[in-house]
PDB file of C-alpha atoms in Angstrom:
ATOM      1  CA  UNK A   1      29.720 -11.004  22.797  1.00 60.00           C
ATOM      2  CA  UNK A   2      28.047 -13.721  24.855  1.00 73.00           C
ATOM      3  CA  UNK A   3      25.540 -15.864  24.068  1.00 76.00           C
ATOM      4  CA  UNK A   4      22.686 -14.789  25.737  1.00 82.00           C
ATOM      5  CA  UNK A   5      23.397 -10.631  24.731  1.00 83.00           C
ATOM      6  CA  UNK A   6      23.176 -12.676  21.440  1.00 82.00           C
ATOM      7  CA  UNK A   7      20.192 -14.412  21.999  1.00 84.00           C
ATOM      8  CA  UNK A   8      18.435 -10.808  23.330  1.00 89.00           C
ATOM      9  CA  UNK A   9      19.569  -9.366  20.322  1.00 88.00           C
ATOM     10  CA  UNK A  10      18.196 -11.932  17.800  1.00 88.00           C
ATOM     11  CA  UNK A  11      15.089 -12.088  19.263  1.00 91.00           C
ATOM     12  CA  UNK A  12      15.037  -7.789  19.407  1.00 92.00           C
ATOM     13  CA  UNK A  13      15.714  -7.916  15.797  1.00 90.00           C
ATOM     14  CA  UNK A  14      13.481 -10.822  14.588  1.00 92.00           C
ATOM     15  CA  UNK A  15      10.721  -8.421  16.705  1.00 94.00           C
ATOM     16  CA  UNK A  16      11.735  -5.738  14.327  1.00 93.00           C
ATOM     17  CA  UNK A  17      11.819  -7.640  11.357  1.00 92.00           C
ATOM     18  CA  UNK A  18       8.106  -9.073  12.110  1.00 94.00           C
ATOM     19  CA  UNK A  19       7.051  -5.172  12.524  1.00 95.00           C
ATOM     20  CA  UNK A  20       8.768  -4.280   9.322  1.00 94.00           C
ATOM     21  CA  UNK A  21       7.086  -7.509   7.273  1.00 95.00           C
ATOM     22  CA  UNK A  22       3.792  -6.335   9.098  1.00 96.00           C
ATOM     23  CA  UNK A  23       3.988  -2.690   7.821  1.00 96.00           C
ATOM     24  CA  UNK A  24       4.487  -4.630   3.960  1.00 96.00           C
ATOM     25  CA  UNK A  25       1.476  -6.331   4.239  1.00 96.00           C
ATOM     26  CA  UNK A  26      -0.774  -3.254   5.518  1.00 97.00           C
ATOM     27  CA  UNK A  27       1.064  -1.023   2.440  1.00 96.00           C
ATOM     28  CA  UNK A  28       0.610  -3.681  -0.181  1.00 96.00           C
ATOM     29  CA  UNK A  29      -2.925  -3.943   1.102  1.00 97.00           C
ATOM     30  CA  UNK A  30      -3.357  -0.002   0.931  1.00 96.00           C
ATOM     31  CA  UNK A  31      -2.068  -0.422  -2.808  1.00 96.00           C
ATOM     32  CA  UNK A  32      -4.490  -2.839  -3.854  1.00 96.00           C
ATOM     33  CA  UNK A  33      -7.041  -0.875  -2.448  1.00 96.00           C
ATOM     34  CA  UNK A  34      -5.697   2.606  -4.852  1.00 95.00           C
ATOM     35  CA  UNK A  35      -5.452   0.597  -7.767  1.00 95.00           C
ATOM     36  CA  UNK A  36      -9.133  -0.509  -7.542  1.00 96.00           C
ATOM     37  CA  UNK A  37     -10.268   2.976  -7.004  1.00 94.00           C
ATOM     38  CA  UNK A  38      -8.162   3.953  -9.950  1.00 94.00           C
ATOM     39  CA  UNK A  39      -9.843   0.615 -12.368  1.00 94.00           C
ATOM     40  CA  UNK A  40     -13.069   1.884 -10.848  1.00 94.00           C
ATOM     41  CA  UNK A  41     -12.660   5.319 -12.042  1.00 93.00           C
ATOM     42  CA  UNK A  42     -11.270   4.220 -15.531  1.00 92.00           C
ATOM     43  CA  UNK A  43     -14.430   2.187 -16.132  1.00 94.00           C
ATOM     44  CA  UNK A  44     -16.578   5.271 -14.594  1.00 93.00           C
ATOM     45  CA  UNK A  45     -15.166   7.719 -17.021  1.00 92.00           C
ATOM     46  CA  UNK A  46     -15.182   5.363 -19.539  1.00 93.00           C
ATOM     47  CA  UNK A  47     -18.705   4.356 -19.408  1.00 93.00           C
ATOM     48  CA  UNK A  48     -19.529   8.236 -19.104  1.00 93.00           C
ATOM     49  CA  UNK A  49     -17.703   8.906 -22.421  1.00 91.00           C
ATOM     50  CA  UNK A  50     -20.420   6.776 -24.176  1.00 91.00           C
ATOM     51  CA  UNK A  51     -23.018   9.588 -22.710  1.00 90.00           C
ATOM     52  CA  UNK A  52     -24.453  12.361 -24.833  1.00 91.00           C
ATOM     53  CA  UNK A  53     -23.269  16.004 -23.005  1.00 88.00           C
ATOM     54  CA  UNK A  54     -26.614  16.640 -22.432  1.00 87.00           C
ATOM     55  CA  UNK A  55     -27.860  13.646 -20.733  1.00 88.00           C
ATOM     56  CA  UNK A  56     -28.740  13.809 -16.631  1.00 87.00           C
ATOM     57  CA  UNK A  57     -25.754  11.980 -14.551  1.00 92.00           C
ATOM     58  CA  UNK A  58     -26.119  11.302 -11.065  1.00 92.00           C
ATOM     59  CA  UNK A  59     -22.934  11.171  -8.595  1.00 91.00           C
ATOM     60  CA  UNK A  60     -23.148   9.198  -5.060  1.00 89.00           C
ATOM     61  CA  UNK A  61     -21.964  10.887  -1.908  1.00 89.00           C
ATOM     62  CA  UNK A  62     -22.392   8.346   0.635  1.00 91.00           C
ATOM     63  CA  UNK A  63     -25.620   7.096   0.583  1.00 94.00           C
ATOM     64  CA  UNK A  64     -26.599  10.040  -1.706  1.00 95.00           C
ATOM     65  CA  UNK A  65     -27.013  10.774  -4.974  1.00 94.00           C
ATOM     66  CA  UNK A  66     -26.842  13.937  -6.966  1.00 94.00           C
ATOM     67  CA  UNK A  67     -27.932  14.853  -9.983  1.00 94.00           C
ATOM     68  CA  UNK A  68     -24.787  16.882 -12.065  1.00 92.00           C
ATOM     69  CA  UNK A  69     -23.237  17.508 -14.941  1.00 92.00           C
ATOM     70  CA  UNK A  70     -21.460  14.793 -16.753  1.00 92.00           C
ATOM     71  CA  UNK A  71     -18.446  17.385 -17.064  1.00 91.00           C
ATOM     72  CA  UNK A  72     -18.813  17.967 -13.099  1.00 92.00           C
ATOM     73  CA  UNK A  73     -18.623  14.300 -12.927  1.00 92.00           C
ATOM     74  CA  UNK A  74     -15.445  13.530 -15.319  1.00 93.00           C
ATOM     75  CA  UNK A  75     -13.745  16.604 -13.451  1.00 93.00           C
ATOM     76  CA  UNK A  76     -14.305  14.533  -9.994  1.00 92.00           C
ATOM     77  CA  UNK A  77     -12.922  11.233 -11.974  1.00 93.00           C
ATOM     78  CA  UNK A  78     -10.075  13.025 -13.369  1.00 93.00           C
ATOM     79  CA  UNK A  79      -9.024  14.686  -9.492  1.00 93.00           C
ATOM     80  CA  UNK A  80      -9.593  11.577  -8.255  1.00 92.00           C
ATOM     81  CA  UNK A  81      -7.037   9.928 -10.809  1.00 92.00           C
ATOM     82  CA  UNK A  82      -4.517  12.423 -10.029  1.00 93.00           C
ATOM     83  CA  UNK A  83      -4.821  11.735  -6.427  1.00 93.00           C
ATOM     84  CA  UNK A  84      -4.403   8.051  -6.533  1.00 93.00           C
ATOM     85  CA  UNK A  85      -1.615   8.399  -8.480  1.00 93.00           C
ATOM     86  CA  UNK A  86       0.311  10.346  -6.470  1.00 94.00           C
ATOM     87  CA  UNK A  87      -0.966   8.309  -3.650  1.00 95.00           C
ATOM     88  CA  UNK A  88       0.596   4.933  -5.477  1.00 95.00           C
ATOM     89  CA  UNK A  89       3.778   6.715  -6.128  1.00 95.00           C
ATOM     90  CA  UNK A  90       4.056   7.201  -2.185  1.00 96.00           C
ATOM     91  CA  UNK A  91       3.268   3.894  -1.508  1.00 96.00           C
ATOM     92  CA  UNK A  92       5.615   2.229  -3.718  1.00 95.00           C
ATOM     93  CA  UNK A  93       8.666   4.633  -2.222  1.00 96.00           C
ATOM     94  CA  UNK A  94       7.237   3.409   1.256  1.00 96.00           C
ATOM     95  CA  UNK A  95       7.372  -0.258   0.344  1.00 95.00           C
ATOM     96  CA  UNK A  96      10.533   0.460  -1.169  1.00 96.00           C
ATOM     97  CA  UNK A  97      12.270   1.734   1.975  1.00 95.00           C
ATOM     98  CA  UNK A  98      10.032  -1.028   4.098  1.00 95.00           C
ATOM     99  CA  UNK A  99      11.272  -3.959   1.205  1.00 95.00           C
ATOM    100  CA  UNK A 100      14.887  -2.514   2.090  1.00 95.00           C
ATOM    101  CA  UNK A 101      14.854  -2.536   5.679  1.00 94.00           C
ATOM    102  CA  UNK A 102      13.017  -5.639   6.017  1.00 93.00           C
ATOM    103  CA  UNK A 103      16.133  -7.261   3.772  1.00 94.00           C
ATOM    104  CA  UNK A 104      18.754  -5.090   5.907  1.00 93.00           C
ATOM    105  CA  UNK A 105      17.025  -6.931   8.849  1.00 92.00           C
ATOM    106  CA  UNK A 106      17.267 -10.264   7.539  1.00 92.00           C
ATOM    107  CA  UNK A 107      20.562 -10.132   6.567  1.00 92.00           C
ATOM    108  CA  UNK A 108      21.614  -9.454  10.397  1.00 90.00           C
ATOM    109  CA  UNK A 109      19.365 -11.960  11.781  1.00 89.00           C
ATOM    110  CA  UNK A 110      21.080 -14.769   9.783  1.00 90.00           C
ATOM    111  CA  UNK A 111      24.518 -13.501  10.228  1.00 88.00           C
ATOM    112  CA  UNK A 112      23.628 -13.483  13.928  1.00 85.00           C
ATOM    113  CA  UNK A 113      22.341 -16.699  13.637  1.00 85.00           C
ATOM    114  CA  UNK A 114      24.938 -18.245  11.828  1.00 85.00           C
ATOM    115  CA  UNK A 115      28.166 -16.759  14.382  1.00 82.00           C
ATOM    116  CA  UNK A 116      25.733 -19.023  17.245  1.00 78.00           C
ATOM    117  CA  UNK A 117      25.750 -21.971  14.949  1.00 78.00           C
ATOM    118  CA  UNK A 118      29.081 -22.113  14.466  1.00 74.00           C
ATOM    119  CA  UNK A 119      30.179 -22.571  17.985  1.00 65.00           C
TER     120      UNK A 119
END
């Protein structure tokens, strides 16, 4: 292989390996976001738990708020758990796979690099 189909490849795959690194920031960031959701909900239902049954609750829906049930309100907290749960599990696979590639990538740019330095 010549060097310059070598150079053309390196810099295809170090374009590749800067969208893969890109796509690990925006899922890591997308995590961070979920798990605050999920501490946000924890501290929700557990301030709620400290509530008499009887007592009004209100719920915000936008710029809203509604006056419910506190069970109304746990059942939203509890769905909402569920969701970001199974929304972290997907995540995590997807950095997984992203984590894996990104390496895969790496791997070839230095071997790549390394057969030009040795010349």
């Amino acid at each position: 292989m010549a060097d310059e189909d070598k150079h053309q490849l390196i810099r295809s795959l170090k374009r590749e390996f800067d969208a893969k690194q890109a796509q690990l920031r925006n899922v890591d960031v997308q995590r961070r976001t979920v798990e605050a959701q999920l501490r946000r909900a924890a501290y929700t239902a557990a301030q709620l738990d400290e509530l008499p049954e009887n007592v009004g609750t209100y719920r915000a829906v936008g710029k809203a708020y509604f006056l419910q049930p506190k069970a109304a309100i746990m059942g939203h907290l509890e769905e909402s758990v569920k969701g970001s749960d199974g929304e972290l599990k997907k995540l995590s696979a997807s950095r997984e796979a992203l984590a894996k590639a990104a390496d895969g990538l790496r791997s070839e740019l230095t071997e790549l690099i390394g057969s030009l330095q040795r010349r």
